[in-house]
PDB file of C-alpha atoms and ligand atoms in Angstrom:
ATOM      1  CA  MET A1067      16.815 -15.481  17.660  1.00 44.00           C
ATOM      2  CA  ASP A1068      15.134 -12.128  18.169  1.00 54.00           C
ATOM      3  CA  ALA A1069      18.194  -9.856  18.222  1.00 53.00           C
ATOM      4  CA  SER A1070      16.437  -7.340  20.467  1.00 62.00           C
ATOM      5  CA  GLN A1071      15.385  -9.846  23.124  1.00 60.00           C
ATOM      6  CA  ALA A1072      17.588  -8.445  25.881  1.00 68.00           C
ATOM      7  CA  LEU A1073      16.219  -4.925  25.380  1.00 84.00           C
ATOM      8  CA  ASP A1074      14.697  -3.215  28.424  1.00 84.00           C
ATOM      9  CA  ASP A1075      11.640  -0.979  28.127  1.00 90.00           C
ATOM     10  CA  THR A1076      13.400   2.385  27.937  1.00 95.00           C
ATOM     11  CA  LEU A1077      13.373   4.798  25.032  1.00 95.00           C
ATOM     12  CA  LYS A1078      17.124   5.317  25.400  1.00 94.00           C
ATOM     13  CA  SER A1079      18.047   1.668  24.935  1.00 95.00           C
ATOM     14  CA  THR A1080      15.440   1.322  22.173  1.00 96.00           C
ATOM     15  CA  LEU A1081      17.128   4.098  20.198  1.00 95.00           C
ATOM     16  CA  SER A1082      20.554   2.550  20.825  1.00 95.00           C
ATOM     17  CA  GLU A1083      19.224  -0.736  19.490  1.00 97.00           C
ATOM     18  CA  ALA A1084      17.876   1.013  16.373  1.00 97.00           C
ATOM     19  CA  TYR A1085      21.338   2.491  15.798  1.00 97.00           C
ATOM     20  CA  ARG A1086      22.989  -0.901  16.309  1.00 97.00           C
ATOM     21  CA  LEU A1087      20.702  -2.565  13.763  1.00 97.00           C
ATOM     22  CA  ILE A1088      21.267   0.190  11.161  1.00 98.00           C
ATOM     23  CA  LYS A1089      25.060   0.019  11.660  1.00 98.00           C
ATOM     24  CA  ARG A1090      24.984  -3.724  11.130  1.00 97.00           C
ATOM     25  CA  GLY A1091      23.050  -3.104   7.922  1.00 97.00           C
ATOM     26  CA  VAL A1092      25.963  -1.079   6.550  1.00 97.00           C
ATOM     27  CA  THR A1093      28.596  -3.715   7.240  1.00 96.00           C
ATOM     28  CA  ASP A1094      26.727  -7.033   6.911  1.00 96.00           C
ATOM     29  CA  ARG A1095      25.814  -7.587   3.269  1.00 95.00           C
ATOM     30  CA  ARG A1096      23.660 -10.609   4.157  1.00 95.00           C
ATOM     31  CA  ASN A1097      21.563  -8.704   6.700  1.00 95.00           C
ATOM     32  CA  ALA A1098      18.099  -7.479   5.682  1.00 95.00           C
ATOM     33  CA  MET A1099      19.013  -3.991   6.904  1.00 97.00           C
ATOM     34  CA  HIS A1100      21.599  -3.779   4.101  1.00 98.00           C
ATOM     35  CA  THR A1101      18.895  -3.181   1.489  1.00 98.00           C
ATOM     36  CA  PRO A1102      16.265  -0.696   2.706  1.00 98.00           C
ATOM     37  CA  SER A1103      13.402   0.594   0.587  1.00 98.00           C
ATOM     38  CA  VAL A1104      13.494   4.271  -0.246  1.00 98.00           C
ATOM     39  CA  ALA A1105      10.368   6.288  -1.014  1.00 98.00           C
ATOM     40  CA  THR A1106      10.186   9.558  -2.915  1.00 98.00           C
ATOM     41  CA  LEU A1107       7.396  11.670  -4.320  1.00 98.00           C
ATOM     42  CA  GLY A1108       7.100  11.045  -8.054  1.00 97.00           C
ATOM     43  CA  LEU A1109       7.112  13.970 -10.470  1.00 96.00           C
ATOM     44  CA  ASP A1110       3.386  13.294 -10.944  1.00 97.00           C
ATOM     45  CA  GLY A1111       2.837  13.240  -7.152  1.00 95.00           C
ATOM     46  CA  ARG A1112       2.505   9.468  -6.870  1.00 97.00           C
ATOM     47  CA  PRO A1113       4.578   7.617  -4.261  1.00 98.00           C
ATOM     48  CA  ARG A1114       7.665   5.904  -5.751  1.00 98.00           C
ATOM     49  CA  ILE A1115       9.600   3.206  -3.917  1.00 98.00           C
ATOM     50  CA  ARG A1116      12.682   1.105  -4.627  1.00 98.00           C
ATOM     51  CA  THR A1117      15.424  -0.944  -2.979  1.00 98.00           C
ATOM     52  CA  VAL A1118      18.887   0.532  -2.443  1.00 98.00           C
ATOM     53  CA  VAL A1119      22.079  -0.593  -0.719  1.00 98.00           C
ATOM     54  CA  LEU A1120      22.807   1.147   2.585  1.00 98.00           C
ATOM     55  CA  ARG A1121      26.364   2.501   2.337  1.00 98.00           C
ATOM     56  CA  ASP A1122      26.795   4.500   5.525  1.00 98.00           C
ATOM     57  CA  PHE A1123      25.186   5.563   8.778  1.00 98.00           C
ATOM     58  CA  ASP A1124      26.713   8.477  10.695  1.00 96.00           C
ATOM     59  CA  GLU A1125      25.169   8.390  14.155  1.00 94.00           C
ATOM     60  CA  GLY A1126      26.567  11.769  15.249  1.00 91.00           C
ATOM     61  CA  ALA A1127      25.424  13.607  12.153  1.00 93.00           C
ATOM     62  CA  GLY A1128      22.176  11.631  11.970  1.00 95.00           C
ATOM     63  CA  THR A1129      22.674  10.738   8.299  1.00 97.00           C
ATOM     64  CA  LEU A1130      22.344   7.720   6.015  1.00 98.00           C
ATOM     65  CA  ARG A1131      23.988   7.376   2.599  1.00 98.00           C
ATOM     66  CA  PHE A1132      23.217   5.397  -0.540  1.00 98.00           C
ATOM     67  CA  HIS A1133      24.512   5.680  -4.095  1.00 98.00           C
ATOM     68  CA  THR A1134      22.654   6.055  -7.331  1.00 98.00           C
ATOM     69  CA  ASP A1135      22.895   7.096 -10.972  1.00 98.00           C
ATOM     70  CA  ARG A1136      22.275  10.823 -11.281  1.00 97.00           C
ATOM     71  CA  ARG A1137      20.302  10.098 -14.470  1.00 98.00           C
ATOM     72  CA  SER A1138      17.784   7.959 -12.534  1.00 97.00           C
ATOM     73  CA  GLU A1139      14.253   9.135 -11.854  1.00 97.00           C
ATOM     74  CA  LYS A1140      14.754   9.211  -8.103  1.00 98.00           C
ATOM     75  CA  VAL A1141      17.397  11.934  -8.509  1.00 98.00           C
ATOM     76  CA  SER A1142      15.006  14.156 -10.501  1.00 98.00           C
ATOM     77  CA  GLU A1143      12.356  13.501  -7.854  1.00 98.00           C
ATOM     78  CA  LEU A1144      14.666  14.383  -4.971  1.00 98.00           C
ATOM     79  CA  ALA A1145      15.936  17.481  -6.779  1.00 98.00           C
ATOM     80  CA  ARG A1146      12.329  18.690  -6.938  1.00 98.00           C
ATOM     81  CA  ASP A1147      11.349  17.579  -3.411  1.00 98.00           C
ATOM     82  CA  PRO A1148      14.082  16.337  -1.040  1.00 98.00           C
ATOM     83  CA  ARG A1149      11.647  14.681   1.360  1.00 98.00           C
ATOM     84  CA  ILE A1150      12.424  10.973   1.556  1.00 98.00           C
ATOM     85  CA  GLY A1151      11.270   7.895   3.468  1.00 98.00           C
ATOM     86  CA  VAL A1152      13.546   4.972   4.258  1.00 98.00           C
ATOM     87  CA  HIS A1153      12.056   1.654   5.349  1.00 98.00           C
ATOM     88  CA  PHE A1154      13.885  -1.258   6.995  1.00 98.00           C
ATOM     89  CA  TYR A1155      12.612  -4.585   8.268  1.00 98.00           C
ATOM     90  CA  ASP A1156      15.009  -6.787  10.157  1.00 96.00           C
ATOM     91  CA  GLU A1157      13.206 -10.106  10.171  1.00 94.00           C
ATOM     92  CA  ALA A1158      15.625 -11.741  12.620  1.00 93.00           C
ATOM     93  CA  ALA A1159      15.218  -8.914  15.136  1.00 95.00           C
ATOM     94  CA  LYS A1160      11.500  -8.500  14.281  1.00 96.00           C
ATOM     95  CA  VAL A1161      12.071  -4.765  14.053  1.00 97.00           C
ATOM     96  CA  GLN A1162      10.675  -2.345  11.468  1.00 98.00           C
ATOM     97  CA  LEU A1163      12.201   1.129  11.185  1.00 98.00           C
ATOM     98  CA  ARG A1164      10.479   3.922   9.261  1.00 98.00           C
ATOM     99  CA  ILE A1165      12.732   6.897   8.734  1.00 98.00           C
ATOM    100  CA  ASP A1166      11.751  10.377   7.588  1.00 98.00           C
ATOM    101  CA  GLY A1167      14.456  12.570   6.179  1.00 97.00           C
ATOM    102  CA  SER A1168      15.676  15.080   3.691  1.00 98.00           C
ATOM    103  CA  ALA A1169      18.032  14.098   0.879  1.00 98.00           C
ATOM    104  CA  ALA A1170      21.061  15.991  -0.404  1.00 98.00           C
ATOM    105  CA  ILE A1171      22.332  14.949  -3.840  1.00 98.00           C
ATOM    106  CA  HIS A1172      26.135  14.918  -4.097  1.00 98.00           C
ATOM    107  CA  CYS A1173      27.393  14.614  -7.678  1.00 97.00           C
ATOM    108  CA  GLU A1174      30.638  16.558  -7.249  1.00 96.00           C
ATOM    109  CA  GLY A1175      32.827  17.361  -4.244  1.00 97.00           C
ATOM    110  CA  ILE A1176      34.356  15.542  -1.317  1.00 98.00           C
ATOM    111  CA  VAL A1177      31.375  13.356  -0.387  1.00 97.00           C
ATOM    112  CA  ALA A1178      30.829  12.046  -3.930  1.00 97.00           C
ATOM    113  CA  ASP A1179      34.549  11.664  -4.647  1.00 97.00           C
ATOM    114  CA  ALA A1180      35.178   9.695  -1.446  1.00 97.00           C
ATOM    115  CA  ALA A1181      32.164   7.467  -2.101  1.00 97.00           C
ATOM    116  CA  TRP A1182      33.284   6.782  -5.693  1.00 97.00           C
ATOM    117  CA  ILE A1183      36.849   5.986  -4.600  1.00 96.00           C
ATOM    118  CA  ALA A1184      35.541   3.558  -1.958  1.00 96.00           C
ATOM    119  CA  SER A1185      33.239   1.808  -4.460  1.00 95.00           C
ATOM    120  CA  GLN A1186      34.189  -1.545  -5.893  1.00 94.00           C
ATOM    121  CA  ARG A1187      34.785  -2.028  -9.619  1.00 94.00           C
ATOM    122  CA  MET A1188      31.604  -4.107  -9.984  1.00 92.00           C
ATOM    123  CA  SER A1189      29.572  -1.238  -8.482  1.00 94.00           C
ATOM    124  CA  ARG A1190      31.242   1.398 -10.662  1.00 95.00           C
ATOM    125  CA  VAL A1191      30.402  -0.532 -13.834  1.00 95.00           C
ATOM    126  CA  CYS A1192      26.679   0.223 -13.354  1.00 95.00           C
ATOM    127  CA  TYR A1193      27.261   3.962 -13.782  1.00 96.00           C
ATOM    128  CA  GLY A1194      28.471   3.415 -17.346  1.00 94.00           C
ATOM    129  CA  THR A1195      25.104   2.001 -18.471  1.00 95.00           C
ATOM    130  CA  ASP A1196      24.214   3.237 -21.951  1.00 95.00           C
ATOM    131  CA  PRO A1197      21.501   4.329 -22.576  1.00 97.00           C
ATOM    132  CA  ALA A1198      20.584   5.907 -19.240  1.00 96.00           C
ATOM    133  CA  PRO A1199      18.730   3.820 -16.626  1.00 96.00           C
ATOM    134  CA  GLY A1200      14.992   3.764 -17.307  1.00 96.00           C
ATOM    135  CA  SER A1201      15.363   4.426 -21.074  1.00 97.00           C
ATOM    136  CA  VAL A1202      13.034   2.403 -23.305  1.00 98.00           C
ATOM    137  CA  ILE A1203      15.059  -0.164 -25.309  1.00 98.00           C
ATOM    138  CA  GLU A1204      14.130  -2.361 -28.297  1.00 97.00           C
ATOM    139  CA  ARG A1205      15.309  -5.667 -26.820  1.00 97.00           C
ATOM    140  CA  ALA A1206      16.026  -6.914 -23.281  1.00 97.00           C
ATOM    141  CA  ASP A1207      19.786  -6.750 -23.887  1.00 96.00           C
ATOM    142  CA  ALA A1208      19.923  -3.586 -25.983  1.00 97.00           C
ATOM    143  CA  PHE A1209      22.142  -1.697 -23.566  1.00 96.00           C
ATOM    144  CA  HIS A1210      25.857  -1.452 -23.003  1.00 95.00           C
ATOM    145  CA  LEU A1211      27.886  -1.830 -19.812  1.00 94.00           C
ATOM    146  CA  PRO A1212      31.548  -0.819 -19.847  1.00 93.00           C
ATOM    147  CA  ASN A1213      34.252  -3.412 -19.260  1.00 90.00           C
ATOM    148  CA  LEU A1214      37.446  -1.437 -19.918  1.00 91.00           C
ATOM    149  CA  ASP A1215      38.875   0.646 -17.086  1.00 91.00           C
ATOM    150  CA  PRO A1216      38.803   4.057 -18.867  1.00 91.00           C
ATOM    151  CA  GLU A1217      35.174   3.486 -19.830  1.00 91.00           C
ATOM    152  CA  ILE A1218      34.301   2.448 -16.253  1.00 94.00           C
ATOM    153  CA  ALA A1219      36.102   5.533 -14.920  1.00 93.00           C
ATOM    154  CA  ALA A1220      34.007   7.697 -17.245  1.00 93.00           C
ATOM    155  CA  GLY A1221      30.912   6.473 -15.367  1.00 94.00           C
ATOM    156  CA  ARG A1222      31.970   8.791 -12.527  1.00 96.00           C
ATOM    157  CA  GLU A1223      30.044  11.603 -14.207  1.00 97.00           C
ATOM    158  CA  HIS A1224      26.808   9.656 -13.636  1.00 97.00           C
ATOM    159  CA  PHE A1225      27.539   8.724 -10.024  1.00 98.00           C
ATOM    160  CA  SER A1226      25.868  10.405  -7.083  1.00 98.00           C
ATOM    161  CA  ALA A1227      25.903   9.890  -3.333  1.00 98.00           C
ATOM    162  CA  ILE A1228      22.597  10.633  -1.644  1.00 98.00           C
ATOM    163  CA  VAL A1229      22.935  11.741   1.971  1.00 98.00           C
ATOM    164  CA  VAL A1230      19.746  11.552   4.009  1.00 98.00           C
ATOM    165  CA  THR A1231      19.508  13.762   7.085  1.00 97.00           C
ATOM    166  CA  ILE A1232      17.206  11.920   9.442  1.00 97.00           C
ATOM    167  CA  SER A1233      14.372  13.914  11.006  1.00 96.00           C
ATOM    168  CA  ALA A1234      12.538  11.000  12.638  1.00 97.00           C
ATOM    169  CA  ILE A1235      12.841   7.276  13.281  1.00 98.00           C
ATOM    170  CA  GLU A1236       9.764   5.246  14.069  1.00 98.00           C
ATOM    171  CA  TRP A1237      10.526   1.965  15.803  1.00 98.00           C
ATOM    172  CA  LEU A1238       8.178  -1.046  15.739  1.00 98.00           C
ATOM    173  CA  TRP A1239       9.256  -4.234  17.492  1.00 97.00           C
ATOM    174  CA  LEU A1240       7.070  -7.304  17.142  1.00 96.00           C
ATOM    175  CA  LYS A1241       7.893  -8.488  20.617  1.00 91.00           C
ATOM    176  CA  SER A1242       6.342 -11.692  21.848  1.00 88.00           C
ATOM    177  CA  GLY A1243       4.077 -10.787  24.741  1.00 88.00           C
ATOM    178  CA  GLY A1244       3.489  -7.203  23.621  1.00 92.00           C
ATOM    179  CA  HIS A1245       4.665  -5.151  20.677  1.00 95.00           C
ATOM    180  CA  ARG A1246       6.623  -1.932  21.213  1.00 96.00           C
ATOM    181  CA  ARG A1247       6.367   1.217  19.107  1.00 97.00           C
ATOM    182  CA  ALA A1248       8.200   4.494  19.587  1.00 97.00           C
ATOM    183  CA  ILE A1249       8.962   7.706  17.740  1.00 97.00           C
ATOM    184  CA  PHE A1250      12.273   9.610  17.912  1.00 97.00           C
ATOM    185  CA  ARG A1251      12.470  13.081  16.398  1.00 96.00           C
ATOM    186  CA  PHE A1252      15.740  14.876  15.722  1.00 93.00           C
ATOM    187  CA  LYS A1253      17.058  18.366  15.217  1.00 84.00           C
ATOM    188  CA  ASN A1254      20.707  19.236  14.494  1.00 76.00           C
ATOM    189  CA  GLY A1255      21.874  15.684  13.861  1.00 75.00           C
ATOM    190  CA  THR A1256      20.991  13.328  16.686  1.00 73.00           C
ATOM    191  CA  GLU A1257      21.750  15.922  19.377  1.00 76.00           C
ATOM    192  CA  SER A1258      18.228  16.981  20.168  1.00 76.00           C
ATOM    193  CA  VAL A1259      15.968  13.979  20.438  1.00 86.00           C
ATOM    194  CA  TYR A1260      12.294  14.028  21.300  1.00 93.00           C
ATOM    195  CA  SER A1261      11.055  10.517  22.074  1.00 96.00           C
ATOM    196  CA  GLN A1262       7.666   9.025  22.835  1.00 97.00           C
ATOM    197  CA  TRP A1263       6.124   5.611  23.122  1.00 97.00           C
ATOM    198  CA  LEU A1264       3.214   4.979  20.763  1.00 98.00           C
ATOM    199  CA  ALA A1265       0.479   2.373  20.921  1.00 97.00           C
ATOM    200  CA  PRO A1266       1.509  -0.377  18.489  1.00 96.00           C
TER     201      PRO A1266
HETATM  202  C1  FMN B1310      18.915  -5.656  -3.871  1.00 67.77           C
HETATM  203  C2  FMN B1310      18.854  -4.397  -4.696  1.00 67.77           C
HETATM  204  C3  FMN B1310      19.739  -3.372  -4.419  1.00 67.77           C
HETATM  205  C4  FMN B1310      19.702  -2.185  -5.180  1.00 67.77           C
HETATM  206  N1  FMN B1310      20.554  -1.175  -4.860  1.00 67.77           N
HETATM  207  C5  FMN B1310      20.485  -0.008  -5.536  1.00 67.77           C
HETATM  208  C6  FMN B1310      21.299   1.100  -5.144  1.00 67.77           C
HETATM  209  O1  FMN B1310      22.093   1.050  -4.198  1.00 67.77           O
HETATM  210  N2  FMN B1310      21.167   2.259  -5.860  1.00 67.77           N
HETATM  211  C7  FMN B1310      20.285   2.368  -6.896  1.00 67.77           C
HETATM  212  O2  FMN B1310      20.223   3.442  -7.496  1.00 67.77           O
HETATM  213  N3  FMN B1310      19.500   1.356  -7.282  1.00 67.77           N
HETATM  214  C8  FMN B1310      19.573   0.167  -6.622  1.00 67.77           C
HETATM  215  N4  FMN B1310      18.749  -0.873  -6.976  1.00 67.77           N
HETATM  216  C9  FMN B1310      17.820  -0.695  -8.119  1.00 67.77           C
HETATM  217  C10 FMN B1310      16.623   0.170  -7.650  1.00 67.77           C
HETATM  218  O3  FMN B1310      15.801  -0.611  -6.796  1.00 67.77           O
HETATM  219  C11 FMN B1310      15.801   0.743  -8.813  1.00 67.77           C
HETATM  220  O4  FMN B1310      15.275  -0.294  -9.605  1.00 67.77           O
HETATM  221  C12 FMN B1310      16.623   1.686  -9.711  1.00 67.77           C
HETATM  222  O5  FMN B1310      17.532   2.455  -8.940  1.00 67.77           O
HETATM  223  C13 FMN B1310      15.712   2.612 -10.512  1.00 67.77           C
HETATM  224  O6  FMN B1310      14.969   3.402  -9.621  1.00 67.77           O
HETATM  225  P1  FMN B1310      14.289   4.807 -10.037  1.00 67.77           P
HETATM  226  O7  FMN B1310      13.825   4.657 -11.462  1.00 67.77           O
HETATM  227  O8  FMN B1310      13.172   4.962  -9.064  1.00 67.77           O
HETATM  228  O9  FMN B1310      15.318   5.864  -9.898  1.00 67.77           O
HETATM  229  C14 FMN B1310      18.761  -2.061  -6.234  1.00 67.77           C
HETATM  230  C15 FMN B1310      17.856  -3.081  -6.472  1.00 67.77           C
HETATM  231  C16 FMN B1310      17.906  -4.232  -5.720  1.00 67.77           C
HETATM  232  C17 FMN B1310      16.903  -5.317  -6.016  1.00 67.77           C
END
């Protein structure tokens, strides 16, 4: 069923529905919203895009969070230019969200520590990959993943939490009988919202 079917044609309830879908993406691992695509500007200026797991959405602060290896290319790209795009498509709800934001890279400190502590063992293992993600290797299996606890714990130095401050959400709902498209722009978290309908 189209999860947004009961939605009335107001910008306020449309934004609430966007928030509801994103929140479900954090908690429901089987939901399409759990694995958005994240776009950065490559070091050579080309667009770069990849899937990540959505770890948190803070509605008040207007932020999203995902985790990555600080040795990965996306971290170098975001360190050079923090502008980021996040794309979701919830097939069940028939809703696409395109989010513009700015990324902060947390390798040390409270945000990174809390995220690492909350991570499961199987997630932490990835940060012990040797050589670093993206390195050229001689054979398909010529890399090492830690399996002993001290070695897994040492992966902490490669872990980073990326916090995206949302500047805009573009909503597109493939509604039977007439699509709906809207833009929501933010300043200071989600406090100051500027909303408009757009032709789909
Ligand atoms: C379903 C799925 C979930 C993924 N989740 C993450 C993630 O949360 N963090 C991450 O860094 N990479 C994740 N990846 C791998 C990335 O898509 C990407 O291949 C990797 O991070 C290297 O990207 P980069 O070279 O652009 O930095 C995931 C891939 C898939 C298919």
